[in-house]
XYZ file of C-alpha atoms in Angstrom:
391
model
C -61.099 -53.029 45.669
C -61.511 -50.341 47.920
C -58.316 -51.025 49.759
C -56.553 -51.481 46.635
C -57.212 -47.651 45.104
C -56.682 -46.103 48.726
C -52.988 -47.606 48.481
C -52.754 -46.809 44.919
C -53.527 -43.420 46.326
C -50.932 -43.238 48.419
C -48.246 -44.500 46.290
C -48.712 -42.135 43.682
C -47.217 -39.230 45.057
C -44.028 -41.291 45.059
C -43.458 -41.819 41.863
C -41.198 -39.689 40.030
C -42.308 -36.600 37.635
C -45.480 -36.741 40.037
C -44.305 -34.230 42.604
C -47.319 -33.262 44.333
C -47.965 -28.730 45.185
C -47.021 -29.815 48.808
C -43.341 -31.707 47.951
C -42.749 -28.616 45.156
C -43.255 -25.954 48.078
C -41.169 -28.255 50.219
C -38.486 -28.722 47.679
C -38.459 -24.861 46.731
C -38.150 -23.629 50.274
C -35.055 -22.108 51.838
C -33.846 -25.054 54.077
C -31.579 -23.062 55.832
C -31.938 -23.677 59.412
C -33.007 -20.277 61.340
C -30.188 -19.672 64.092
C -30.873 -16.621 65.673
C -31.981 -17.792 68.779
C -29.998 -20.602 69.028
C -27.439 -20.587 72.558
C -24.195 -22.002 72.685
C -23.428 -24.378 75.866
C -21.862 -21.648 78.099
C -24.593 -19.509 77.629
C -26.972 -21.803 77.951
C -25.520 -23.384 81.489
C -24.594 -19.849 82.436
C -28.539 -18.732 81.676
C -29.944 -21.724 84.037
C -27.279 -21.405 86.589
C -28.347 -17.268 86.874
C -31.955 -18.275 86.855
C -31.613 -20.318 89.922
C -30.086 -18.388 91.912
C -33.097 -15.835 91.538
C -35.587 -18.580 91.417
C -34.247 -20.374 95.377
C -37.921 -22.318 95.562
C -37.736 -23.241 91.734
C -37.780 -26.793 90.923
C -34.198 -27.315 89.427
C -35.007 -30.780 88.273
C -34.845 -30.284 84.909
C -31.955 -28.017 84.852
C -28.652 -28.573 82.824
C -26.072 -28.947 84.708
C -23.520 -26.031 84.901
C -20.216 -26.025 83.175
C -16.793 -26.761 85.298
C -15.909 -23.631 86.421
C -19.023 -21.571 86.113
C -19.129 -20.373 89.318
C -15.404 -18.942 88.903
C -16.824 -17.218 85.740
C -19.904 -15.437 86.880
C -17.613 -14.197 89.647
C -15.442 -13.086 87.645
C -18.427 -11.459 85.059
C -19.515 -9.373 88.074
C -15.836 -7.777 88.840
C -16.430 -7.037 84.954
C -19.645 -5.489 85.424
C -18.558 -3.730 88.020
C -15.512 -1.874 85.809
C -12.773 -3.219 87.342
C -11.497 -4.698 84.278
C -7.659 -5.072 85.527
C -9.217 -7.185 88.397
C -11.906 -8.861 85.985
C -8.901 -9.518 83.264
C -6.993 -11.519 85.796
C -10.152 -13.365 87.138
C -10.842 -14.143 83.412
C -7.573 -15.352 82.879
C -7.179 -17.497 85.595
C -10.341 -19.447 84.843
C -8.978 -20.065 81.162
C -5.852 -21.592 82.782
C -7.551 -23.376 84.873
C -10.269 -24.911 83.141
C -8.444 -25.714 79.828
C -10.894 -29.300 79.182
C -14.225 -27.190 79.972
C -16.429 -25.598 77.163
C -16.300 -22.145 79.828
C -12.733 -21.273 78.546
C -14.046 -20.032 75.558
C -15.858 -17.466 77.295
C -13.212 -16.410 80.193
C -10.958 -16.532 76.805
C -13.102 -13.646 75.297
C -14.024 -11.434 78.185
C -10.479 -12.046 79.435
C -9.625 -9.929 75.972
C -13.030 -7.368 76.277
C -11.608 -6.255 79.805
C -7.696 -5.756 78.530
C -9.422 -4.109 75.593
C -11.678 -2.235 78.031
C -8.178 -0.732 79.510
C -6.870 0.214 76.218
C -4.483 -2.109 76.168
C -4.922 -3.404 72.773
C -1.783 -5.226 72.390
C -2.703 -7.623 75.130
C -6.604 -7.465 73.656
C -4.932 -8.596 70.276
C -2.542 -11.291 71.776
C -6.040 -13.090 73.456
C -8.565 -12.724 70.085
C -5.709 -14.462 68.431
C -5.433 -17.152 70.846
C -9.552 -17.245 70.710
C -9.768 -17.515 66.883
C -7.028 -20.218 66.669
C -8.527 -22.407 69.676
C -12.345 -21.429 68.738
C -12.297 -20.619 64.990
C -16.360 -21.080 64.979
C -16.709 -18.977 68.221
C -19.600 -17.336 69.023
C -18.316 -14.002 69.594
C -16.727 -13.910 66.255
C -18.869 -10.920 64.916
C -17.590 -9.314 68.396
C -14.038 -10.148 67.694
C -13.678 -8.939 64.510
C -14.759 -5.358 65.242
C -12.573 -5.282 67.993
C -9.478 -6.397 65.722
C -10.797 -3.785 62.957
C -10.461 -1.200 65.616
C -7.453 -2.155 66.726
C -5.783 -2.534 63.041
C -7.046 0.616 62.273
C -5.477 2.641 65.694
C -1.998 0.748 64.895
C -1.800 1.983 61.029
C -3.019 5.322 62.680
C -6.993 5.581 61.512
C -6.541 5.139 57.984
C -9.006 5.130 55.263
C -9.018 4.030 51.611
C -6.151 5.392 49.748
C -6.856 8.283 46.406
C -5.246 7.846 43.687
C -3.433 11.082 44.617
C -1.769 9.266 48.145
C 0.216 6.982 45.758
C 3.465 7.544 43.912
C 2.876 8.511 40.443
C 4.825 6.692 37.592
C 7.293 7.872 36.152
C 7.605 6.964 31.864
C 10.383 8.497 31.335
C 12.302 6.472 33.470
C 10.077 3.820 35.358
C 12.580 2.408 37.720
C 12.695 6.233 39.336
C 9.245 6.836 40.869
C 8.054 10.121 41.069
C 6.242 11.822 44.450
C 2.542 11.404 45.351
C 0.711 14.745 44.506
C -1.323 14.565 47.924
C 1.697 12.963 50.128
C 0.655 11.397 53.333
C 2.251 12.343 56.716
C 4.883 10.197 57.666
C 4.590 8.737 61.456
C 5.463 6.117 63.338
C 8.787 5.163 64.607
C 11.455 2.315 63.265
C 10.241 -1.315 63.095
C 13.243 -1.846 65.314
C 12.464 -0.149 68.264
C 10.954 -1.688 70.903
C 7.818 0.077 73.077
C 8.157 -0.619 76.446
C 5.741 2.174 78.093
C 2.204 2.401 75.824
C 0.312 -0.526 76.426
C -1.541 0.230 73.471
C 0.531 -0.691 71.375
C 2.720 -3.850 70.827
C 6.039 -4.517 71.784
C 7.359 -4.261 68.213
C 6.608 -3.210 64.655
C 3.252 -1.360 65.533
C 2.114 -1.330 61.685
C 3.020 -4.322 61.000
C 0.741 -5.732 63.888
C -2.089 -3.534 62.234
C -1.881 -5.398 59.298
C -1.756 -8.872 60.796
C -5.242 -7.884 63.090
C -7.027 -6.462 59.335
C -5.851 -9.571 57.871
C -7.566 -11.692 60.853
C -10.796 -10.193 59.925
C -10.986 -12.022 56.470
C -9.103 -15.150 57.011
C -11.415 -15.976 60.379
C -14.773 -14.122 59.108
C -14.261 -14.669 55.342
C -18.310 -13.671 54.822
C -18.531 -10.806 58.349
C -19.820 -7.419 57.035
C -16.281 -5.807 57.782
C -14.049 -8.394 55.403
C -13.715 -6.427 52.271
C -13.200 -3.533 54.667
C -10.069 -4.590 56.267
C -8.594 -6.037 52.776
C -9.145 -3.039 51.357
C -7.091 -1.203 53.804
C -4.312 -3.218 54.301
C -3.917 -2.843 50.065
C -4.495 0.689 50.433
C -1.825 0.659 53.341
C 0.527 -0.731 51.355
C 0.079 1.278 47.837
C 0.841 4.466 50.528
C 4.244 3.044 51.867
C 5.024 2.112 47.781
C 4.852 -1.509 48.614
C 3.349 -1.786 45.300
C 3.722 -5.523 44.374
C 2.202 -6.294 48.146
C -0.690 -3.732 47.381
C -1.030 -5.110 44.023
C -2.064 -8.578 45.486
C -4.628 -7.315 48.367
C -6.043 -5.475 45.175
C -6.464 -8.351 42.829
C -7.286 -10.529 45.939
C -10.532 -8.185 46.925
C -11.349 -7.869 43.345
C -11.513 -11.484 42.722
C -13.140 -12.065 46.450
C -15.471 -9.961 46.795
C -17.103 -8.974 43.742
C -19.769 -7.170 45.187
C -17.919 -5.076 47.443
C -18.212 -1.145 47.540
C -14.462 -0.724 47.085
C -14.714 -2.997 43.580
C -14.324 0.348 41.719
C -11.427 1.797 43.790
C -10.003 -1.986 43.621
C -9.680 -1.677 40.041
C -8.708 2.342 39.810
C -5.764 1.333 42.340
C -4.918 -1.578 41.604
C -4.088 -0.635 37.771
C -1.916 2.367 39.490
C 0.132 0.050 41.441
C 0.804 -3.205 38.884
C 2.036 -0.040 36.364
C 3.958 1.014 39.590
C 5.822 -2.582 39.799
C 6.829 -2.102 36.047
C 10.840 -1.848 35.819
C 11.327 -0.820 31.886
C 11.704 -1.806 28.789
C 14.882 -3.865 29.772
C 12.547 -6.121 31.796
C 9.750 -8.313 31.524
C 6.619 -6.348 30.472
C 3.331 -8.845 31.978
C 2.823 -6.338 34.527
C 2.977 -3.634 31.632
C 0.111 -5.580 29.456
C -2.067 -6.365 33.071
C -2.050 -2.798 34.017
C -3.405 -2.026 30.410
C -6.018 -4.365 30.655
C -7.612 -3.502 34.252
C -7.414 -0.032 32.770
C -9.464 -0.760 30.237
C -11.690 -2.937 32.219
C -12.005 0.162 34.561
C -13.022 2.639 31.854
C -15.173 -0.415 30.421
C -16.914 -1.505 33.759
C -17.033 2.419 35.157
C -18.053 4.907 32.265
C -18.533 7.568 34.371
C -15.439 7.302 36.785
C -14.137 10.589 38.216
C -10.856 9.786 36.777
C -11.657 8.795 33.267
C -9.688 11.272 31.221
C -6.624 10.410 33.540
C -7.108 6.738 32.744
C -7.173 7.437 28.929
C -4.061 9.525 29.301
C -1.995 6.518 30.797
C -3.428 4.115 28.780
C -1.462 6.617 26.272
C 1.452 6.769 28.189
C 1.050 2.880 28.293
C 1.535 2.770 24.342
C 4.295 4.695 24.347
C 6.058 2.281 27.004
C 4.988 -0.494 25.195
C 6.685 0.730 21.451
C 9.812 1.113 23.268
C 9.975 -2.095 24.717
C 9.333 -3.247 20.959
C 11.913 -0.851 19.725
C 14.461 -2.497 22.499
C 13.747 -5.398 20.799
C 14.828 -3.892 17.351
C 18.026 -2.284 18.716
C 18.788 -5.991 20.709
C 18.429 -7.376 17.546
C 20.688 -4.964 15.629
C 23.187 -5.369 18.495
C 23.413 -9.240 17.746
C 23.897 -8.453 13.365
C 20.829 -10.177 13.090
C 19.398 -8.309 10.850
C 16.306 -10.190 9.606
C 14.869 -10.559 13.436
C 15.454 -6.586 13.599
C 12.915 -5.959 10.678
C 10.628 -8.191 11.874
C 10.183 -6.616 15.256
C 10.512 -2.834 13.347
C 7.329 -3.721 11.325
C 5.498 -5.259 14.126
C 6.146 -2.165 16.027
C 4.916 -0.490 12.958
C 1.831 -1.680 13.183
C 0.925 -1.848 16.624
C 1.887 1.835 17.035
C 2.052 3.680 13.969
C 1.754 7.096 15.237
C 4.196 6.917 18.070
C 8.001 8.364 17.562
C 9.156 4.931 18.161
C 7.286 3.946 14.784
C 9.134 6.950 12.809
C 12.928 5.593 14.360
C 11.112 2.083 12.900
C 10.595 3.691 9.195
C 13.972 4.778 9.032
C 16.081 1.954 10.311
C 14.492 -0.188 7.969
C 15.265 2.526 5.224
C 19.057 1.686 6.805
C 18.940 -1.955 6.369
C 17.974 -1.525 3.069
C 14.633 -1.622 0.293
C 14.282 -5.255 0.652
C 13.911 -4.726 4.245
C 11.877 -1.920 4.033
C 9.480 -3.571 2.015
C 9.560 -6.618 3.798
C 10.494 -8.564 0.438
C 13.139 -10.788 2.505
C 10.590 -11.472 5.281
C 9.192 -13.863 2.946
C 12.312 -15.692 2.140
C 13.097 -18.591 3.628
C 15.107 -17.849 7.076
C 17.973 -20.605 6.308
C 18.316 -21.111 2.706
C 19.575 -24.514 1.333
C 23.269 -24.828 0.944
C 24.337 -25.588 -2.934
């Protein structure tokens, strides 16, 4: 009997709804696995290999044994250490090429771009990274790498920082395919796209923005979670609101908005990014989605950010929104008119009447349906059947 309650005992805490204060503590616990000291294999060979050679009458029985090409590298680290980094980046270089198959070319890889980037030569820094992250998109050094690429993005689209609202080309109601200036206009820099750099190894061969772009955007896409993502989005959006790529801005906007919700630029994500969908609007002649989204992240700006510096602004082009809006509805009145339908011209005057009644586009409204006639006015024929019966 004895042995009988002692298993019974121990075949309790199995059973289901009978999770014991030990297996809830267990079950509740963060089971993330704590990596901070945790070495990858370079390092780890690289470690042992330095610790011999200071330890000669050490008992290296235990030791791993060192990488292919480790002895290649630590030459190579000491060049590096000694600032000779155009020596060091071809010793680095050559053990990448020649140890292709060996865990060490990730490594010679990296410090092959820290020495070029040491030098200044960020073009040839850039070119490596990117070979790094596309061979290694786990590496190590990725923390490393993506402050060096933030660096460099920002030196290419010369140092800038999040765009004001005042930066950007302002809209223009009146006629929205004409854009009017920005009221705090950048300096324009930088020479043609076209023309190739042949002397400042700083900078690449061609296209020197465009290459600032493409390192930002190598933050995100290879360090989606790194501290500097939202950074580097944000800049390449605010890049492109400056240089009135609006529909390209518009999409880094609604991309950081909708990735990273908890970013500090979530409030200048939403202030700009209303500015430049209302930028990409063409007129009433065209299709008006961008027209109804810009309304609504205005909205959700005022709604989300009470306080916002640039409230009263907001509210004034949510205005000038309205107004835009009644004369695409009173396009639709005069496209109507143009075709003799005049049944489909009504309809779209009184639905303009309602949605803006106190706009001058509502008054033209009133009177063309005064034109057409009382029954129109009224809206007596509205409720008559649309194709009558033939007799």
């Amino acid at each position: 009997m004895a042995l009988r309650g002692v298993a019974l005992l121990c075949v309790l805490p199995l059973l289901p709804g009978c999770a014991s204060t030990w297996e809830k503590s267990w079950l509740l616990k963060d089971s993330t696995p704590n990596i901070s000291r945790v070495q990858g294999p370079t390092e780890r060979r690289l470690r042992n290999l330095l610790w011999l050679r200071d330890q000669e009458d050490s008992d290296d029985s235990n030791s791993l044994k060192p990488l292919l090409g480790t002895e290649d590298y630590v030459a190579a680290t000491d060049i590096y250490k000694d600032e000779r980094y155009a020596e060091a980046q071809k010793a680095f270089k050559k053990v990448a090429k020649k140890y292709k198959k060996s865990d060490i070319r990730e490594d010679a890889l990296f410090m092959q771009a820290e020495a070029a980037y040491q030098q200044d030569h960020y073009a040839k820094a850039h070119d490596v990274y990117a070979v790094l992250l596309k061979e290694y998109p786990s590496t190590r050094h990725l923390d490393v790498v993506s402050e060096r690429l933030f660096k460099i993005g920002r030196i290419w689209l010369d140092f800038p920082e999040v765009a004001k609202l005042g930066e950007v080309q302002q809209v223009n109601y009146d006629d929205p395919k004409r854009k009017l200036p920005a009221e705090e206009p950048t300096k324009s820099g930088g020479k043609p796209v076209y023309i190739p750099n042949f002397t400042d190894k700083a900078e690449p061969l061609f296209d020197t923005a465009g290459n600032g772009v493409a390192a930002l955007q190598a933050i995100w896409m290879n360090d989606p979670t790194g501290p500097l993502a939202d950074d580097a989005m944000m800049l390449v959006a605010s890049h492109h609101a400056r240089k009135g790529n609006f529909v390209e801005a518009d999409r880094f906007f609604q991309m950081l908005r909708e990735t990273f919700p908890n970013s500090p630029h979530l409030q200048e994500a939403f202030l700009l990014g209303s500015h430049v969908k209302l930028m990409s609007y063409q007129g009433a002649e065209y299709e008006g989605k961008t027209l109804r989204e810009a309304k609504l992240l205005k909205e959700s700006t005022l709604r989300l950010y009470p306080d916002i510096a640039d409230k009263d602004r907001l509210k004034r082009e949510l205005d000038q929104i309205d107004v835009a809006e009644a004369a695409r509805d009173w396009e639709q009145v005069e496209l109507w008119l143009r075709k003799g339908n005049k049944r489909a011209a009504a309809v779209c005057a009184h639905t303009l009447i309602d949605r803006f009644p106190k706009s001058s586009y509502a008054q033209k409204a009133r009177e063309q349906l005064e034109a057409l006639g009382p029954e129109y006015a009224s809206g007596a024929v509205l409720l008559q059947s649309a194709d009558p019966p033939k007799t």
